Coordinates of C-alpha atoms and ligand atoms in Angstrom, one line a residue:
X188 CA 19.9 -14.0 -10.5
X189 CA 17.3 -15.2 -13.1
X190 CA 14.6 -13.2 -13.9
X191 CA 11.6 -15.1 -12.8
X192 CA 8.9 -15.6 -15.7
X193 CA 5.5 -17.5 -16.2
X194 CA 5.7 -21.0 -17.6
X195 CA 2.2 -22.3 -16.3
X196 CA -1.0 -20.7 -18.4
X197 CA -3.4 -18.6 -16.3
X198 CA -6.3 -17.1 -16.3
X199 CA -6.5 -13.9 -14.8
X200 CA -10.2 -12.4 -13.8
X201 CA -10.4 -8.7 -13.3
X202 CA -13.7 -7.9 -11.5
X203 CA -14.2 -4.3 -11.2
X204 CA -12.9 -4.1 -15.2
X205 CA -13.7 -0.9 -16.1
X206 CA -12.7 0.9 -12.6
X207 CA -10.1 3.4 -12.4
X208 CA -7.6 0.8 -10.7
X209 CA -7.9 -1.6 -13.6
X210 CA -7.2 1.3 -16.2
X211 CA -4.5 2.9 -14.2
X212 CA -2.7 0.1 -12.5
X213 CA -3.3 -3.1 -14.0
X214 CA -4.0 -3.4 -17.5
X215 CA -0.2 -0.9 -18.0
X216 CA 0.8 -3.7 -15.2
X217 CA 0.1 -6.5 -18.0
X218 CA 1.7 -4.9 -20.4
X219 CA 5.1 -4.2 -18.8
X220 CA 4.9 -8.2 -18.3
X221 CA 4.5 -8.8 -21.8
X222 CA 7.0 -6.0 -22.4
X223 CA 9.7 -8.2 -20.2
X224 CA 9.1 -11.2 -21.6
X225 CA 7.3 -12.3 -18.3
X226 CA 4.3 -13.8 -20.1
X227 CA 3.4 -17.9 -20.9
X228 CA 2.4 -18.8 -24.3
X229 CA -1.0 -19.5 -22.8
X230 CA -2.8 -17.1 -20.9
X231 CA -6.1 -15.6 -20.5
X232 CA -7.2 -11.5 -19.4
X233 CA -11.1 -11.6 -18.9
X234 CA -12.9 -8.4 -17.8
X235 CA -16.0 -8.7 -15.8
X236 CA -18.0 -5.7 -15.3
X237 CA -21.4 -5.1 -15.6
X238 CA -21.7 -2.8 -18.6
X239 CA -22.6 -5.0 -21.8
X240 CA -19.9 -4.6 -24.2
X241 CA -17.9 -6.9 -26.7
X242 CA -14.2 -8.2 -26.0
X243 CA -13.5 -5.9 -29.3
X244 CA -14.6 -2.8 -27.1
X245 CA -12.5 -3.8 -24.0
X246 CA -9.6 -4.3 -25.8
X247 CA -9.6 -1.5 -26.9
X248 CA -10.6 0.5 -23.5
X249 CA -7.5 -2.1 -22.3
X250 CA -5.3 -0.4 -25.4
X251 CA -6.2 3.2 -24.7
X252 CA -5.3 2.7 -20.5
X253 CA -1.7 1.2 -21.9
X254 CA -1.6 4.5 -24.5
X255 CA -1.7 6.7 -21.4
X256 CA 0.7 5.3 -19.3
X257 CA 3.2 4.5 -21.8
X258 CA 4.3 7.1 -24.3
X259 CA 6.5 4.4 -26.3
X260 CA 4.3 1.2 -27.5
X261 CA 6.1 -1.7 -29.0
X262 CA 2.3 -1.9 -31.3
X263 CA 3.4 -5.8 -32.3
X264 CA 3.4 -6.6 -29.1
X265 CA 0.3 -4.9 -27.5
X266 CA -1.3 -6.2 -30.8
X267 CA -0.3 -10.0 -29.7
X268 CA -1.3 -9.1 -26.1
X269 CA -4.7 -8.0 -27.2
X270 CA -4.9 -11.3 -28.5
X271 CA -5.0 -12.7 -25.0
X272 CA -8.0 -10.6 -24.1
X273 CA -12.0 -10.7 -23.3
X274 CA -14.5 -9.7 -21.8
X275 CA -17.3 -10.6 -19.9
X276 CA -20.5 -8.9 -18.9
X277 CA -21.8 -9.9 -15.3
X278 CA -24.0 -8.8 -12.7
X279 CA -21.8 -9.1 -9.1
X280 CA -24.3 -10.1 -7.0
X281 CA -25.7 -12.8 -10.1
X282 CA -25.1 -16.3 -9.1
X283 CA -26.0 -17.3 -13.0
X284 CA -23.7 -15.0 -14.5
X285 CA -20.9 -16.5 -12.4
X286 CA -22.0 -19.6 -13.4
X287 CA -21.9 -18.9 -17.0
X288 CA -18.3 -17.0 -16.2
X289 CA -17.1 -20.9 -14.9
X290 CA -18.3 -22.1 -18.4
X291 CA -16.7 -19.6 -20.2
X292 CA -13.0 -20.0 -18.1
X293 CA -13.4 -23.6 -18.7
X294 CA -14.4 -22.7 -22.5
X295 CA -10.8 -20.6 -22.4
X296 CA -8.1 -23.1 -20.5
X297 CA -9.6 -27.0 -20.8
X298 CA -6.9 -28.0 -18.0
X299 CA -7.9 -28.2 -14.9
X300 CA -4.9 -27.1 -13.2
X301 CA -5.2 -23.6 -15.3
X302 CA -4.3 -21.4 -12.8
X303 CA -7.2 -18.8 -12.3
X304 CA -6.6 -15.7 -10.4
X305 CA -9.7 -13.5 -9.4
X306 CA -8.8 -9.8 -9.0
X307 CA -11.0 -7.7 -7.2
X308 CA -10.6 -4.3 -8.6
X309 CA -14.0 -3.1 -7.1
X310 CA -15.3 -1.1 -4.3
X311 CA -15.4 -3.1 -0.9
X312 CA -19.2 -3.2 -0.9
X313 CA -19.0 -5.9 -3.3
X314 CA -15.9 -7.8 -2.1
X315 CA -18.9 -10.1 -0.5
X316 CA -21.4 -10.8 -3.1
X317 CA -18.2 -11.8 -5.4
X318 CA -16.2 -14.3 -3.1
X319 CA -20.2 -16.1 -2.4
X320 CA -20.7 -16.6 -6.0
X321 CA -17.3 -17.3 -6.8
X322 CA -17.8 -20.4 -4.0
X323 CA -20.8 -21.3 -5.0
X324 CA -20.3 -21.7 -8.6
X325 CA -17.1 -23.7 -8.2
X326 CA -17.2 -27.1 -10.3
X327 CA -14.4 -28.5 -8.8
X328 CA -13.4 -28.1 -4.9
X329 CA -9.9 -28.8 -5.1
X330 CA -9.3 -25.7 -8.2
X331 CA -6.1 -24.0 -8.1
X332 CA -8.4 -20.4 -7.8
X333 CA -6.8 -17.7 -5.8
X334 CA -8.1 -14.4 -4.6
X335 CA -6.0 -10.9 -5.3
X336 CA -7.7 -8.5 -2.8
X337 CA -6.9 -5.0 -2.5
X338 CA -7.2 -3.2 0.5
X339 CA -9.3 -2.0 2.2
X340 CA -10.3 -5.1 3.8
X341 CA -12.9 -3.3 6.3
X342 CA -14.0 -0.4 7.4
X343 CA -12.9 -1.1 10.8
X344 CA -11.5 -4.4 13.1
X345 CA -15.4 -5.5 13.3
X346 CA -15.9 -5.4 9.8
X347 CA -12.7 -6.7 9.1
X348 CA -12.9 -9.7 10.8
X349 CA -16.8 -10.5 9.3
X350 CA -15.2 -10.2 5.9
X351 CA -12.2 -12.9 7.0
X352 CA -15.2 -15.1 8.8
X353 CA -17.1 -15.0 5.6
X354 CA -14.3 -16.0 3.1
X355 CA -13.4 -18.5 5.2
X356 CA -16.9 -20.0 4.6
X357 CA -15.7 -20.6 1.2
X358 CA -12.1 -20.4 0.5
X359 CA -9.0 -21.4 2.4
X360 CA -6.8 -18.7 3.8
X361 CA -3.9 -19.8 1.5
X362 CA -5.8 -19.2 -1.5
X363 CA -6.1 -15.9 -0.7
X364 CA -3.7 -13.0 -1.3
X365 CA -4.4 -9.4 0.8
X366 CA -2.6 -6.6 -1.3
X367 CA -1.4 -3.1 -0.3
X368 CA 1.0 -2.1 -3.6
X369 CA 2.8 -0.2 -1.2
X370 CA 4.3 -3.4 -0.5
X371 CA 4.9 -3.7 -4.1
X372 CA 6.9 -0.8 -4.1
X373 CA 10.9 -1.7 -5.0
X374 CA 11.7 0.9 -2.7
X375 CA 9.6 -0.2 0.4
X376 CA 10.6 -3.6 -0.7
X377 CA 14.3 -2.9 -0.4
X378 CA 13.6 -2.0 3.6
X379 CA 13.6 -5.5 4.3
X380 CA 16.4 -6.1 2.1
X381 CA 18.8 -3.7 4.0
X382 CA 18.1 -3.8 7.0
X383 CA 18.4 -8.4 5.9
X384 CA 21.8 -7.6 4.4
X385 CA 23.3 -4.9 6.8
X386 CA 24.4 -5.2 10.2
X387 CA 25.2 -2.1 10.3
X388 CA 22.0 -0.3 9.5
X389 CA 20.5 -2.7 12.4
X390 CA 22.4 -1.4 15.3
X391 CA 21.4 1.8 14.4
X392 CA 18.0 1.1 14.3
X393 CA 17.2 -0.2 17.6
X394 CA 14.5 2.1 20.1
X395 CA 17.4 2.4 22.5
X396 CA 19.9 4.1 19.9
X397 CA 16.8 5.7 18.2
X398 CA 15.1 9.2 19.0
X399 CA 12.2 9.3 17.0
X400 CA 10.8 7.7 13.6
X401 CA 9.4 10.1 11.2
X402 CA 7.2 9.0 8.5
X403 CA 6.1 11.2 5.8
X404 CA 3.4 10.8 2.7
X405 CA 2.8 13.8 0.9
X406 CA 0.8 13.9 -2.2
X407 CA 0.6 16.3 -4.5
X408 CA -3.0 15.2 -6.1
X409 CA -6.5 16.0 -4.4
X410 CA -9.3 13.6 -4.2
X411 CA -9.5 13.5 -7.9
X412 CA -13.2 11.9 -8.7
X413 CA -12.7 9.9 -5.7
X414 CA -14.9 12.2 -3.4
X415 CA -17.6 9.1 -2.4
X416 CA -15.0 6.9 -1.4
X417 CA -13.0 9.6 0.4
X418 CA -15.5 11.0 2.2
X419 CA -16.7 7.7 4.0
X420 CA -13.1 7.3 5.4
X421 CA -10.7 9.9 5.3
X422 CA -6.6 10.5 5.2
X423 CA -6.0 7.9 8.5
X424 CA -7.8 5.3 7.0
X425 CA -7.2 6.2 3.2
X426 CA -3.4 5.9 3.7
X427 CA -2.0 5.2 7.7
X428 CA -4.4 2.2 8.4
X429 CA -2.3 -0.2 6.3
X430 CA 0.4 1.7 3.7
X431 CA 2.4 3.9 6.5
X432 CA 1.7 1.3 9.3
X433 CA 3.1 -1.3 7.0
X434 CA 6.2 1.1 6.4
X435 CA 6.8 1.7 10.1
X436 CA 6.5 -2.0 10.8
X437 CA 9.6 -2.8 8.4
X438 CA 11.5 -0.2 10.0
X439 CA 11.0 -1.1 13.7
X440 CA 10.2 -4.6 13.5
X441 CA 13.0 -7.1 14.8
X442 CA 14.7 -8.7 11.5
X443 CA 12.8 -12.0 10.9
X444 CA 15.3 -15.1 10.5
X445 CA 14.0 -16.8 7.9
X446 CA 12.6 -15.2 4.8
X447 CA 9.3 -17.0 4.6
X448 CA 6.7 -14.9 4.6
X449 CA 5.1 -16.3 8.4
X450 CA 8.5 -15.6 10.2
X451 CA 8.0 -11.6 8.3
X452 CA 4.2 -11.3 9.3
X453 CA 5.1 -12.5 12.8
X454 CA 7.6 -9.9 13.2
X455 CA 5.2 -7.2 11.8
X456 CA 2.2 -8.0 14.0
X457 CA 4.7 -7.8 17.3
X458 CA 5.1 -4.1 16.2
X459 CA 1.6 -3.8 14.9
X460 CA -0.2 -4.8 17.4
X461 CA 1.8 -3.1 20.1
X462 CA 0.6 0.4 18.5
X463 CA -0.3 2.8 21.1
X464 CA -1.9 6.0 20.5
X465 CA -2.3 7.9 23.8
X466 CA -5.8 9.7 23.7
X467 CA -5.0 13.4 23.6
X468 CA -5.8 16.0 21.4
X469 CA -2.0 16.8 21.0
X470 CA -1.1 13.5 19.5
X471 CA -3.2 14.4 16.5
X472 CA -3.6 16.8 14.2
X473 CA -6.0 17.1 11.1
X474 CA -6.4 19.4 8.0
X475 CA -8.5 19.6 5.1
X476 CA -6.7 21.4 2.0
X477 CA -8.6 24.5 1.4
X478 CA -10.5 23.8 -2.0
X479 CA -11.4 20.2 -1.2
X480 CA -15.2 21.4 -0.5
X481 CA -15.1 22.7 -3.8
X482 CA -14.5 19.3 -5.7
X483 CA -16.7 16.9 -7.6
X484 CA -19.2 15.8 -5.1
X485 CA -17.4 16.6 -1.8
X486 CA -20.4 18.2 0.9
X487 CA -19.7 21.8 1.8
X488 CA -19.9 21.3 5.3
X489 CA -17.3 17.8 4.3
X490 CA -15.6 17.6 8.1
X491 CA -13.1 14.6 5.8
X492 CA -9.6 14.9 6.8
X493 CA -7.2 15.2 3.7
X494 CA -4.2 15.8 6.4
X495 CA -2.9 14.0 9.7
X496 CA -0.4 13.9 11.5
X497 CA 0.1 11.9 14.6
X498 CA 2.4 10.9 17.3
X499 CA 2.2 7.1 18.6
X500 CA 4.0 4.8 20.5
X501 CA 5.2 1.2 20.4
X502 CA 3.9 -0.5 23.2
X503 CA 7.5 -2.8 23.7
X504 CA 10.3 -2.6 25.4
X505 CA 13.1 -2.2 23.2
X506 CA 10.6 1.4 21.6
X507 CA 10.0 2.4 25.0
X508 CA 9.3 6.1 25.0
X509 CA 10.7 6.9 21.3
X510 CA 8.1 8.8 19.6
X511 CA 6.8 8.3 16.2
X512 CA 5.3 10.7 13.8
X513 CA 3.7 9.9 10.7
X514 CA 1.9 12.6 8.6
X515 CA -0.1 12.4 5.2
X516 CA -1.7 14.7 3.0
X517 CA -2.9 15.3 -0.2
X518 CA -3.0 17.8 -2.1
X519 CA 0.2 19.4 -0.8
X520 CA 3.5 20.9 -2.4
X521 CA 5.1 18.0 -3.9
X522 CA 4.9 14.2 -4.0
X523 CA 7.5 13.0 -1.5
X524 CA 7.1 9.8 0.9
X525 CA 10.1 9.2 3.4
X526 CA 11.0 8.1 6.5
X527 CA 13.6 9.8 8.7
X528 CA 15.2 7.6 12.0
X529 CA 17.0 10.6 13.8
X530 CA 19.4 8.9 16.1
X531 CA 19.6 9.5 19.7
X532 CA 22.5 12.5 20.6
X533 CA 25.3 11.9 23.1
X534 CA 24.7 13.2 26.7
X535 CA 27.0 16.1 26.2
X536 CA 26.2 17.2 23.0
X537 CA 24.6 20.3 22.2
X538 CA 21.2 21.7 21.7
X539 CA 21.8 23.1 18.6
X540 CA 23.8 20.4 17.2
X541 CA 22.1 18.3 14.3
X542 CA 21.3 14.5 15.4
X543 CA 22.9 12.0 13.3
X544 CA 20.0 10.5 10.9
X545 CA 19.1 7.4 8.3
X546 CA 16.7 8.7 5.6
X547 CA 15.2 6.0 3.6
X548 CA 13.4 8.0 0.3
X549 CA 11.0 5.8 -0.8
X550 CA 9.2 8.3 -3.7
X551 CA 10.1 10.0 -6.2
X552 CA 13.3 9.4 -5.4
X553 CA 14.8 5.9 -3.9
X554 CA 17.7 6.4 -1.9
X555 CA 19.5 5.9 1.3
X556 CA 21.0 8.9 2.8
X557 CA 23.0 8.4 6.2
X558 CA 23.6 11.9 7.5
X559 CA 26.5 12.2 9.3
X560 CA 27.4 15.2 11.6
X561 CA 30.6 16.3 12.3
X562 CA 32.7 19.2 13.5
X563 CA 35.0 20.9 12.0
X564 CA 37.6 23.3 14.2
X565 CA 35.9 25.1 17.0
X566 CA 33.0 23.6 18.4
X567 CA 30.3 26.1 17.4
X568 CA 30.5 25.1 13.5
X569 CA 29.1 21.2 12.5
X570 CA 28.8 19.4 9.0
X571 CA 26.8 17.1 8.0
X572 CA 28.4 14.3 5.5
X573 CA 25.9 12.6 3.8
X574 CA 26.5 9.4 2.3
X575 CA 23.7 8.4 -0.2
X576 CA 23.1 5.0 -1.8
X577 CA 20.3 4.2 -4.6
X578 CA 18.2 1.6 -3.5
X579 CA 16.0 1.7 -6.9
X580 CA 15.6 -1.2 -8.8
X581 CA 17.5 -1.0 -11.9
X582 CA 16.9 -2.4 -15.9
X583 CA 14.9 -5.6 -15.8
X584 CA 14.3 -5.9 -12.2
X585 CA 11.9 -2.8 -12.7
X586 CA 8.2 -3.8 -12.6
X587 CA 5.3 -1.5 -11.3
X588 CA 3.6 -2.4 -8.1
X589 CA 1.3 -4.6 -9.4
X590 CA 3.4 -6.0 -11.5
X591 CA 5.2 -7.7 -9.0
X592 CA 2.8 -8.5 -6.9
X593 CA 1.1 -10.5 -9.7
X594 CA 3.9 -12.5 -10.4
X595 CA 4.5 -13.4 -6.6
X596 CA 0.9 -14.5 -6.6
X597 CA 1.6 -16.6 -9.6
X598 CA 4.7 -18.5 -7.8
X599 CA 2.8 -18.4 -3.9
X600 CA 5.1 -16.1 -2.8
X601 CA 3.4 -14.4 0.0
X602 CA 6.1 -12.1 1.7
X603 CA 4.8 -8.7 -0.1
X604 CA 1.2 -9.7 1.1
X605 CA -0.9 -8.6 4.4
X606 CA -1.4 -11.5 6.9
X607 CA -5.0 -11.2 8.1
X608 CA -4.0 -10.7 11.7
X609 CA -2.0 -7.5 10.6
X610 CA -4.9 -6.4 9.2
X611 CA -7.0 -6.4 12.6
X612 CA -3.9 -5.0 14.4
X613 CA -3.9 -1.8 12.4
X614 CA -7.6 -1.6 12.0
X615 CA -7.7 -1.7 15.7
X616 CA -5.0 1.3 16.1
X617 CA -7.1 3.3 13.7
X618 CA -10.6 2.7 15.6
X619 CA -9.2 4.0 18.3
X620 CA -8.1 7.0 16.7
X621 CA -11.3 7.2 14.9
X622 CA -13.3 6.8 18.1
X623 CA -11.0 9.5 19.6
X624 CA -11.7 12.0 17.3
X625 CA -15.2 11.3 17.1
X626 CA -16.1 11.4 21.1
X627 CA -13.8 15.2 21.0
X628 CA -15.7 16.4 17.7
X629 CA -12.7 17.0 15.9
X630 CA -13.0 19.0 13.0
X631 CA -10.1 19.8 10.5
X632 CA -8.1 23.2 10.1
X633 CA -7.7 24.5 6.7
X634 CA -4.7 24.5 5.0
X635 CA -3.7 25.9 1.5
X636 CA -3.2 24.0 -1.3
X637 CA 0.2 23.0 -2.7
X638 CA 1.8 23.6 0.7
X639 CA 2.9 21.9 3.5
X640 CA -0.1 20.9 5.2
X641 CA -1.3 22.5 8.9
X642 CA 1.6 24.5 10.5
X643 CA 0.2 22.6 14.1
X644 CA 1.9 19.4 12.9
X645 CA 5.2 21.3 14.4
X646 CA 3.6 21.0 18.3
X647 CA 3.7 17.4 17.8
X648 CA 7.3 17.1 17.4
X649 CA 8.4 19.9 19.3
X650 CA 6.5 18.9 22.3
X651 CA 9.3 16.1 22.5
X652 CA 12.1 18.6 21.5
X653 CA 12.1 17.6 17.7
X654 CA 11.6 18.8 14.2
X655 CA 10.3 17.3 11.3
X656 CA 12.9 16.8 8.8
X657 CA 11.4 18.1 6.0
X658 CA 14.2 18.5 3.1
X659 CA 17.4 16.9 3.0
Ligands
BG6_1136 C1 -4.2 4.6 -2.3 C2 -5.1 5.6 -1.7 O1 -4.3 3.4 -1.6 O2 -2.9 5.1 -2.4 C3 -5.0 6.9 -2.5 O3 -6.4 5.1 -1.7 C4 -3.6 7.4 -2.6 O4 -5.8 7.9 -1.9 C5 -2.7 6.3 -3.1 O5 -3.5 8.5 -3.4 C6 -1.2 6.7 -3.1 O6 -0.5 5.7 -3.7 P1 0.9 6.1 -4.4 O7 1.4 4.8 -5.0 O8 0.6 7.1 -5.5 O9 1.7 6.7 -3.4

């Protein structure tokens, strides 16, 4: 297989250029382009933000980003990629400054059919003054301008679907590109690819053969500086409403035919939007790590969840009945996000004997274990054979998240995107769950840093006769 690399110039706009997903995601992003050779001769990096400051001083802000996330710098190169680089100071809600931003793109790339990519690296508050300015100070209707936004689209369904309404006031759905990087992820990537190439791993994952899906997120790191976002929404809309939704749907949905990226969103909104959370306080559980109202800017009396767990249900024949748990934290012992499919046990098999299970570890580590149980001489005694298979990417194939999500924008390739009506579906699980817990007052129970989370996420499970699988 070719590796697939840039022939057409671009410009790429990064709004939001001095953010904390710019530094820490995108600019190292670039880099590992340039690093693989990904790159056209001509291209363009422009920072917007609203602090005044020369191209001189971004690049080197853009440098310094690159220092810290790479400890080996190939200087030539980031020295020629610096080259590419400017900045522009802009007020966001400024229709003058954008226009003076089309003057100076148009300075940059005299083609028309410079491909321009606008990346909204900012907080959703100004998603909206950006895509009306952006409209209103196109030149040319018919511009080849696409939009990278990163979730979250919305606060909710309602607000979700204003926002669609109102970019559809000025920009065609197909020009715009709805990112979760989780999708970006080689390892959440290669769930679609297995379950594509293996017949195998698709009878086994069917709700009749399957006893529960367990999906788990932990994250080592707190809030960080991250408090004012955090607070407003919480774990289950932080990281279930679209990353660990989005991971369930590729497990459970029914393996599109085609691998357009329509036939893919259609198969993921049939599990989507058959979501069923069944209101009851023993389907949910929510913690808040003990020293969380003790960081930057978090309210003493903070009732934010920084842990959940919850048990749903997909509303469909073939899931009828087979639990699924998905749990998130921060703050816990260790990063690790995985998903367990414990298989159903025979009739006639024992309480205490372990289920048969497909564990798909998605981070750190990316692998595919298939836990096998068997027994060896008298029946009492089982043992589990585990067969494991990498599915990391390996050598050049290797690009961060939004590394490969760029380059599928550049060459329309829209099956690692959100489809709006996924969107809605998961926003519309979530409202209920966040109406739930608001009519019952829910508050969190502490739980101590670096462990586990809340020890009550065990009634969810058990209530159904399960365990989490927590190490394998
Ligand atoms: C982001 C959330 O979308 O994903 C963060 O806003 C979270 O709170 C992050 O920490 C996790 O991403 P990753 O790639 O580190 O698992």
């Amino acid at each position: 297989m070719n590796l697939f690399r840039i022939k057409k110039p671009f410009i790429l706009i990064i709004f939001g250029a001095s953010g904390d997903l710019a530094r820490i995601k995108l600019f190292p992003a670039i880099y590992e382009l340039a690093v693989q050779n990904r790159l056209p001769k001509n291209f363009y990096i422009v920072g917007f933000a609203r602090t005044e400051k020369s191209s001189k001083e971004f690049q080197k802000e853009f440098a310094d980003s690159i220092k810290k996330a790479h400890k080996d710098i190939n200087q030539n190169l980031l020295k020629n990629l610096l080259a590419h680089v400017s900045y522009f100071a802009g007020q966001y809600t400024e229709q003058a400054d954008f226009i003076k931003l089309r003057k100076y793109l148009n300075s940059l790339a005299k083609s028309n059919s410079t491909t321009k990519l606008a990346y909204f690296s900012v907080p959703p508050i100004i998603f909206k003054p950006i895509i009306k300015n952006l409209g209103e100070s196109r030149f040319l209707p018919n511009e080849d301008l696409r939009l990278i936004i990163e979730k979250p689209f919305g606060q909710d369904a309602q607000s979700a679907r204003d926002l669609f309404h109102f970019t559809a006031r000025y920009f065609n759905e197909n020009c715009i590109y709805l990112l979760d990087h989780y999708l970006g992820k080689s390892s959440v990537q290669s769930l679609l690819n297995l379950r594509h190439s293996n017949r195998l791993l698709n009878l086994m994952m069917k709700g009749p053969t399957v006893a529960n899906i367990q999906i788990t997120a932990f994250e080592k790191v707190g809030v960080e500086d991250r408090a004012g976002y955090f607070e407003q929404v919480g774990t289950i809309k932080d990281m279930v409403q679209s990353h660990l939704l989005q991971i369930l749907a590729l497990i459970a949905m029914s393996i599109p035919i085609t691998e357009n990226a329509d036939s893919l969103h259609r198969e993921k909104y049939a599990i989507l939007s058959a979501m069923k959370f069944i209101e009851s306080k023993k389907n949910i559980v929510l913690g808040q790590y003990k020293g969380y109202t003790k960081e930057k800017n978090v309210p003493k009396n903070s009732h934010a969840e920084t842990f959940a767990a919850l048990r749903l249900f997909i509303d469909r024949e073939t899931w009828y009945k087979t639990p699924i748990y998905i749990r998130t934290g921060k703050r816990l012992r260790e990063k690790h996000t995985f998903v367990v499919v414990e298989l159903k046990k025979f009739a006639f098999q024992g309480k205490d004997e372990e289920p048969n299970r497909l564990i798909f570890e998605l981070q750190p580590e990316e692998k595919l274990s298939i836990c096998l149980v068997n027994k060896i001489g008298n029946e009492t005694q089982s043992q589990e054979v585990t067969t494991k298979a990498s599915i990391a990417c390996s050598g050049d194939y290797c690009l961060p998240e939004h590394a490969l999500l760029l380059l599928d924008v550049i060459r329309e390739n829209r099956l690692h995107f959100l489809s709006f009506q996924e969107i809605i579906a998961t926003w519309e699980i979530v409202d209920t769950i966040s109406n739930f817990m608001k009519k019952n007052h829910m508050n969190p129970e502490k739980y101590a840093d670096d462990s586990l989370g809340p020890n009550s996420q065990n009634n969810l499970t058990e209530m159904d006769g399960f365990k989490w699988f927590d190490r394998h």
